[in-house]
mmCIF file of C-alpha atoms in Angstrom:
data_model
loop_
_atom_site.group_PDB
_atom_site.id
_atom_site.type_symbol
_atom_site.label_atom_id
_atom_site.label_comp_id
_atom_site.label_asym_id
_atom_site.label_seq_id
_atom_site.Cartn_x
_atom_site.Cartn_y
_atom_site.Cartn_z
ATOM 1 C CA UNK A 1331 0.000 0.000 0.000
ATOM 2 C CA UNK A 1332 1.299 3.390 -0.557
ATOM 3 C CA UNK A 1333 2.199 5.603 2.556
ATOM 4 C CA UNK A 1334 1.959 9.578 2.303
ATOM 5 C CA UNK A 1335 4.065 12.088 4.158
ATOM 6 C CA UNK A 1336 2.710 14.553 6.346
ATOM 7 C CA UNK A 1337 2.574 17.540 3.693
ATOM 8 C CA UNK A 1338 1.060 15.065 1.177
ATOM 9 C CA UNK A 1339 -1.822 14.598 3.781
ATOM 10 C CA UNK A 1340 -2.100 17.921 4.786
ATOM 11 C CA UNK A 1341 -2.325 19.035 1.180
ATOM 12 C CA UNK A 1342 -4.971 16.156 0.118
ATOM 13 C CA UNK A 1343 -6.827 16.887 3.446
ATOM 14 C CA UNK A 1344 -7.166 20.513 2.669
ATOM 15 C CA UNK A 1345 -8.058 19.916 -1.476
ATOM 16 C CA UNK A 1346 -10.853 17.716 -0.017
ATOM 17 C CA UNK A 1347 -12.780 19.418 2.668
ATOM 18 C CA UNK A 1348 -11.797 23.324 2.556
ATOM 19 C CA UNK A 1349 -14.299 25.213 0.506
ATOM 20 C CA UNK A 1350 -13.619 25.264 -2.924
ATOM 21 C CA UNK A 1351 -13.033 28.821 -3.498
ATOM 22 C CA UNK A 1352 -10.736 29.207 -0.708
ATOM 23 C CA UNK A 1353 -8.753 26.170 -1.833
ATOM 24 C CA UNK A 1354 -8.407 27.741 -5.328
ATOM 25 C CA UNK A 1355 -7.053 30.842 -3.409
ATOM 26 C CA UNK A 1356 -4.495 29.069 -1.364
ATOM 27 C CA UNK A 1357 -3.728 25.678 -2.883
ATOM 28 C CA UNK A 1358 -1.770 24.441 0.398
ATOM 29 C CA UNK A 1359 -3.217 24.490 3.626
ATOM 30 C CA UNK A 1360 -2.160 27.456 6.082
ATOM 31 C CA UNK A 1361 -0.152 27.053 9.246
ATOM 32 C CA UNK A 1362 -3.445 26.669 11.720
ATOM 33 C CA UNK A 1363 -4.563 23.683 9.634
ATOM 34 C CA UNK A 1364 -1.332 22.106 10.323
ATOM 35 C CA UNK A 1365 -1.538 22.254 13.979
ATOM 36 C CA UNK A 1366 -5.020 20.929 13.960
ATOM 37 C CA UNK A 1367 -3.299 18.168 11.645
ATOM 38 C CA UNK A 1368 -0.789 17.823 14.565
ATOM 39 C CA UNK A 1369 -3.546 17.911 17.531
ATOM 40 C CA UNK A 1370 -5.249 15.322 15.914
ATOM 41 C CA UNK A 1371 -2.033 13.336 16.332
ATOM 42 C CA UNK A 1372 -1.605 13.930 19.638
ATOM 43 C CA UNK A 1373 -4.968 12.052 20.640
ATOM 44 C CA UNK A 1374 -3.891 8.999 18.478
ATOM 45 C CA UNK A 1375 -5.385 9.867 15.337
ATOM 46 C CA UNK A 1376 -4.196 8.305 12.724
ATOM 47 C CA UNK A 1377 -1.456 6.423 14.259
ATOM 48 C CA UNK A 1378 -1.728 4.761 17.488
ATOM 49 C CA UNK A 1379 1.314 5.551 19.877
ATOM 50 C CA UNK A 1380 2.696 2.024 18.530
ATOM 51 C CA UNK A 1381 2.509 3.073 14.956
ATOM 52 C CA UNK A 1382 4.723 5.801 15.301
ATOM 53 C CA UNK A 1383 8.212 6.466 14.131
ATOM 54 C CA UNK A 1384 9.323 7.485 17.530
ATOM 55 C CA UNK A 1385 12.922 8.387 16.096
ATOM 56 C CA UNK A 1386 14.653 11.624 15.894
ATOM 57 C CA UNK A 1387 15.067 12.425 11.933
ATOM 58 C CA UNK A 1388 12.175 10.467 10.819
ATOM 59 C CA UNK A 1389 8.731 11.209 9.485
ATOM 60 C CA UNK A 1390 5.739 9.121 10.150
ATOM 61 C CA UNK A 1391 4.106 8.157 6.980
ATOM 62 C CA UNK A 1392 0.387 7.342 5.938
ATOM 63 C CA UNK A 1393 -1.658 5.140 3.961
ATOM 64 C CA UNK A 1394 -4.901 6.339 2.709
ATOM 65 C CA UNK A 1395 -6.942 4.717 5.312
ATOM 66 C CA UNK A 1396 -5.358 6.263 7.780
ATOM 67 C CA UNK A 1397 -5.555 9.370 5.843
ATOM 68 C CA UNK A 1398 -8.879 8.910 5.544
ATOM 69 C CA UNK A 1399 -9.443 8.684 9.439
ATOM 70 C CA UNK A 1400 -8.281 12.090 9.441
ATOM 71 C CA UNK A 1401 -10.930 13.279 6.938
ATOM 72 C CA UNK A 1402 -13.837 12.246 9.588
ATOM 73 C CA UNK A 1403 -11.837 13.472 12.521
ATOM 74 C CA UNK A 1404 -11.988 16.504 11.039
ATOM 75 C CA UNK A 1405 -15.384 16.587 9.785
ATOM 76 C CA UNK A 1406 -16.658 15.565 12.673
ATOM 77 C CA UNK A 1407 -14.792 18.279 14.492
ATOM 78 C CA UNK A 1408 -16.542 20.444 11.928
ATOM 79 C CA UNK A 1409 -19.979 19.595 13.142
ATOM 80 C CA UNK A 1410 -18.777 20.961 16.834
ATOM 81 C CA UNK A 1411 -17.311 17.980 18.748
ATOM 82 C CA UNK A 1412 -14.183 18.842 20.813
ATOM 83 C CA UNK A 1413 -10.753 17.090 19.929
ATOM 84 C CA UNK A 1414 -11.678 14.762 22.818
ATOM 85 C CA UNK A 1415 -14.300 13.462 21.957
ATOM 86 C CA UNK A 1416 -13.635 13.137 18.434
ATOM 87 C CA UNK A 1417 -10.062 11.263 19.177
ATOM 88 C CA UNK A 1418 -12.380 9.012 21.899
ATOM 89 C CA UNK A 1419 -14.656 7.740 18.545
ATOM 90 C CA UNK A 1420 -11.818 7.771 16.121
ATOM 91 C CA UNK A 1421 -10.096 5.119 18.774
ATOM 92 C CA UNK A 1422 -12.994 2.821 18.960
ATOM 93 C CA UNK A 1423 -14.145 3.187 14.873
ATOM 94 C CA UNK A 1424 -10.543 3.002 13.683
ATOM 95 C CA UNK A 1425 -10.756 -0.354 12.608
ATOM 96 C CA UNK A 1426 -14.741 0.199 11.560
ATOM 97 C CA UNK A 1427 -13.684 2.943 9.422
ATOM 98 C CA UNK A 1428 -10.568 1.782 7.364
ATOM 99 C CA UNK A 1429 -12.335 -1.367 6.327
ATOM 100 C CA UNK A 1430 -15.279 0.731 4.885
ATOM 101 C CA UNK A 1431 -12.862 2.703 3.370
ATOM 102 C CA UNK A 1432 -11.411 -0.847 1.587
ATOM 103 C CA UNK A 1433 -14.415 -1.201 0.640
ATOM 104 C CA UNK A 1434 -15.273 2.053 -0.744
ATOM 105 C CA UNK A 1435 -12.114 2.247 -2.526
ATOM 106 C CA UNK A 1436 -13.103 -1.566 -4.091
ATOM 107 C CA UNK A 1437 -15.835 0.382 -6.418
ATOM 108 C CA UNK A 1438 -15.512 4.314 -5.281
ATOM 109 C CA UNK A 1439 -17.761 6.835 -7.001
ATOM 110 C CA UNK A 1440 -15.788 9.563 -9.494
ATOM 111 C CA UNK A 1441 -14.135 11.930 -7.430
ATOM 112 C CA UNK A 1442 -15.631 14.614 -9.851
ATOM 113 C CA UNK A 1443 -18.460 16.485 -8.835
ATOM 114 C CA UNK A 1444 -20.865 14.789 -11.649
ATOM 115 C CA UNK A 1445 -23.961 13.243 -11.403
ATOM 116 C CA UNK A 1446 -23.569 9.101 -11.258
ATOM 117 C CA UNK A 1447 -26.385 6.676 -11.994
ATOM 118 C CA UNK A 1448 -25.671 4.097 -9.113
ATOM 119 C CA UNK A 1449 -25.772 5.510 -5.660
ATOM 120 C CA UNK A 1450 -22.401 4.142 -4.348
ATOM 121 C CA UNK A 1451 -22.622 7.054 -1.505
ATOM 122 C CA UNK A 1452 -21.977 5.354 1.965
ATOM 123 C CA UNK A 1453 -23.212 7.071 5.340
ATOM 124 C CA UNK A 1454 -22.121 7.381 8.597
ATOM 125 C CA UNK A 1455 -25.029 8.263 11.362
ATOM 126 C CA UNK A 1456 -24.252 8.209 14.836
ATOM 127 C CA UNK A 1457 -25.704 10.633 18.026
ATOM 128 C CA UNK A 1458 -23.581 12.391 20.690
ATOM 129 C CA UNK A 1459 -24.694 13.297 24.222
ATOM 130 C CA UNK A 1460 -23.567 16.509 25.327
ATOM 131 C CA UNK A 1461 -25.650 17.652 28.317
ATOM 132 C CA UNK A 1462 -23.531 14.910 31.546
ATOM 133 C CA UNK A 1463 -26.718 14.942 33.154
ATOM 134 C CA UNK A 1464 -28.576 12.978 30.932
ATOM 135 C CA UNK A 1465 -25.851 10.283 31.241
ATOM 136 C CA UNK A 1466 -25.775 6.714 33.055
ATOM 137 C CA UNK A 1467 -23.595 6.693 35.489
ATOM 138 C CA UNK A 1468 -19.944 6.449 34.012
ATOM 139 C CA UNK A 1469 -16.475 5.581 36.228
ATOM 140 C CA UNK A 1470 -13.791 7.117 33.283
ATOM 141 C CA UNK A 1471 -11.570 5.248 34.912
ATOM 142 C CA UNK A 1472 -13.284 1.903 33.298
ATOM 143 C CA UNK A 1473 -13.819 3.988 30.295
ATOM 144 C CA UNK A 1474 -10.908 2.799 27.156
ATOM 145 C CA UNK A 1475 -9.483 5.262 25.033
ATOM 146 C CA UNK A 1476 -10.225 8.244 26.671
ATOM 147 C CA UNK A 1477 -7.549 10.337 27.407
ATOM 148 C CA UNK A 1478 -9.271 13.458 28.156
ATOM 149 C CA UNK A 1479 -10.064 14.991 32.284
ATOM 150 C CA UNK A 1480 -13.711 14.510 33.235
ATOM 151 C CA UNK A 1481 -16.522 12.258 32.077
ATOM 152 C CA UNK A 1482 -15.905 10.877 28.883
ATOM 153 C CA UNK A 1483 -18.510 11.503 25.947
ATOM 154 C CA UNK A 1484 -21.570 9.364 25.168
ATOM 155 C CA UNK A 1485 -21.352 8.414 21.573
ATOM 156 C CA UNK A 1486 -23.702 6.076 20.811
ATOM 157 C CA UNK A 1487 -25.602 4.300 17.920
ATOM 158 C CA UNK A 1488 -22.961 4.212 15.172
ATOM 159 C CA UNK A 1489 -24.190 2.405 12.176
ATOM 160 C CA UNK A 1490 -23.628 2.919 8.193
ATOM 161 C CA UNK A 1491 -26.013 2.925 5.434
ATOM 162 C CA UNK A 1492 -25.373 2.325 1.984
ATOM 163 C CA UNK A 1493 -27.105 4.576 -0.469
ATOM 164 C CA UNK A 1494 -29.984 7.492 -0.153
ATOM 165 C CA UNK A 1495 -32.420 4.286 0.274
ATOM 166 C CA UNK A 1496 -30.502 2.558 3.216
ATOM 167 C CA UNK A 1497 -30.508 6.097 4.809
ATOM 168 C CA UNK A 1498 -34.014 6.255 4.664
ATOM 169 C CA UNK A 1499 -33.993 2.980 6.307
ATOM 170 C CA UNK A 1500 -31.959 3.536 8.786
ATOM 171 C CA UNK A 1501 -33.736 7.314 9.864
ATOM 172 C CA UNK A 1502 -37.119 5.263 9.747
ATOM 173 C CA UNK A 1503 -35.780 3.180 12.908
ATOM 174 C CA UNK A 1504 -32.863 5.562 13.897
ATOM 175 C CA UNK A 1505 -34.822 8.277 15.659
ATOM 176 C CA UNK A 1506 -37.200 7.166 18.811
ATOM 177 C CA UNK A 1507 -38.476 8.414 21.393
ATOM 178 C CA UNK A 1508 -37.319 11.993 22.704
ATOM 179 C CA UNK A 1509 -34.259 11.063 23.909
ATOM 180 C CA UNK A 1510 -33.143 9.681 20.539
ATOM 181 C CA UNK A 1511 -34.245 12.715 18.246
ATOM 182 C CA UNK A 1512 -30.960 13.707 17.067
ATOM 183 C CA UNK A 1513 -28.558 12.047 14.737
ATOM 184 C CA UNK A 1514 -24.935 13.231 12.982
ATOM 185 C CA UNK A 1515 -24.610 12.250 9.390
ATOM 186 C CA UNK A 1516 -21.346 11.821 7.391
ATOM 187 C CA UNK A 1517 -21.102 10.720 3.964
ATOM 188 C CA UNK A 1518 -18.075 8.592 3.485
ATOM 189 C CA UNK A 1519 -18.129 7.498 0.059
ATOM 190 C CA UNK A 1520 -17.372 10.758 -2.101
ATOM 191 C CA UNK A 1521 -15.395 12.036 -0.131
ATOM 192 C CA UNK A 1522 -13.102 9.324 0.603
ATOM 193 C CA UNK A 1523 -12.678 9.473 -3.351
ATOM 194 C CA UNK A 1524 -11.826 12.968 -3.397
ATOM 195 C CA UNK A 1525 -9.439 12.290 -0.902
ATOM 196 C CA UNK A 1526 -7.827 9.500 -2.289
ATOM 197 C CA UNK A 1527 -7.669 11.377 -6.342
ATOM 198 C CA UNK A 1528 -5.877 14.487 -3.957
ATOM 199 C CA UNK A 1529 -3.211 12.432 -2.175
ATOM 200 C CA UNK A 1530 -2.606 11.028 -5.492
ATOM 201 C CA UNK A 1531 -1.718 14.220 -6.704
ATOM 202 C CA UNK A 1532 0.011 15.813 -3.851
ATOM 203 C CA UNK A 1533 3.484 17.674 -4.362
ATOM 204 C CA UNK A 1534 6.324 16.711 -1.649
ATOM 205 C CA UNK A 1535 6.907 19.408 -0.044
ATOM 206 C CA UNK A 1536 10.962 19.788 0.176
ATOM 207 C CA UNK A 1537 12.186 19.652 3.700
ATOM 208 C CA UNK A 1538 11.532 21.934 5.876
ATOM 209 C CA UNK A 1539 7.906 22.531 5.094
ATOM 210 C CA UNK A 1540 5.797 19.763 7.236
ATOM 211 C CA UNK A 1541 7.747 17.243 7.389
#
């Protein structure tokens, strides 16, 4: 599998979920999206403390689905979870994720923006808790892979649905009751395709420039 360094990410990350007429402004990412890039890191997304280089002079290096892990980390950042949180779900969907993103990548829709007659678009739907006092009682100290202080978040319900037609599915069942009237969606499909075509196409940046 092919591995990616750091600026190749950062530039295929940026291509793929900045808005498009701030990308064409500035191609490469600015300075703040790097430390986001690097915050990310330092709650285990995309490499586990095991997967890293750990030696002075070397650069990590990625393969798409790990890559790809940081694309929903940071979308789901987007939609207003904390790093915590969002480094808590990436640690327990890790394995989830880069397998549906094999599988994606097995028979991916065009990473152009054009209309396709199969729906290959893959969803992501799970609901986050926000307000503690709605919780069950949680020890974090039983709690795995949460690094953060204080009660861990309540992430629940993850599922994926294939298609506008397994989403409809899904929503029909998904939302119950008035505790459960609330669900994030993520499409996975397109843009783990964009991604992909961008780190494809991403320039090495020569040393110096994040390495």
């Amino acid at each position: 599998m092919a591995t990616y360094k750091k600026s190749q990410a950062l530039y295929a990350l940026w291509r793929t979920l900045s808005n498009p007429a701030l990308s064409g402004a500035c191609e490469r990412p600015p300075a703040i999206f790097g430390r986001r890039f690097d915050k990310l890191v330092s709650v285990n997304i995309p490499l586990l403390p095991e997967e890293r280089v750990g030696q002075a002079g070397q650069d990590n290096h990625f393969t798409p689905d790990q890559v790809f892990l940081m694309a929903v980390a940071l979308t789901i950042m987007d939609s207003g979870l904390g790093l915590g949180a969002t480094g808590f779900f990436i640690y327990h969907a890790r394995e989830s994720l880069k397998g549906r993103y094999r599988a994606i990548m097995e028979n991916p829709p065009s990473p152009l923006p054009e209309y396709e007659r199969d729906d290959k678009r893959v969803y992501l739907l799970f609901q986050n808790c926000d307000i503690q006092e709605f919780y069950p009682a949680i020890n974090p100290k039983e709690v795995e892979g949460w690094v953060g202080t204080g009660i861990p978040p309540l992430i629940i319900n993850p599922v994926y649905a294939e298609g506008l037609d397994g989403l409809k599915d899904k929503m029909a069942t998904y939302l119950q009751g008035g505790n459960h009237n609330h669900v994030l969606v993520i499409e996975l499909a397109k843009m783990a395709s964009v991604l992909t075509n961008n780190l494809k196409q991403a320039p090495v940046a020569k040393r110096g420039r994040h390495k």
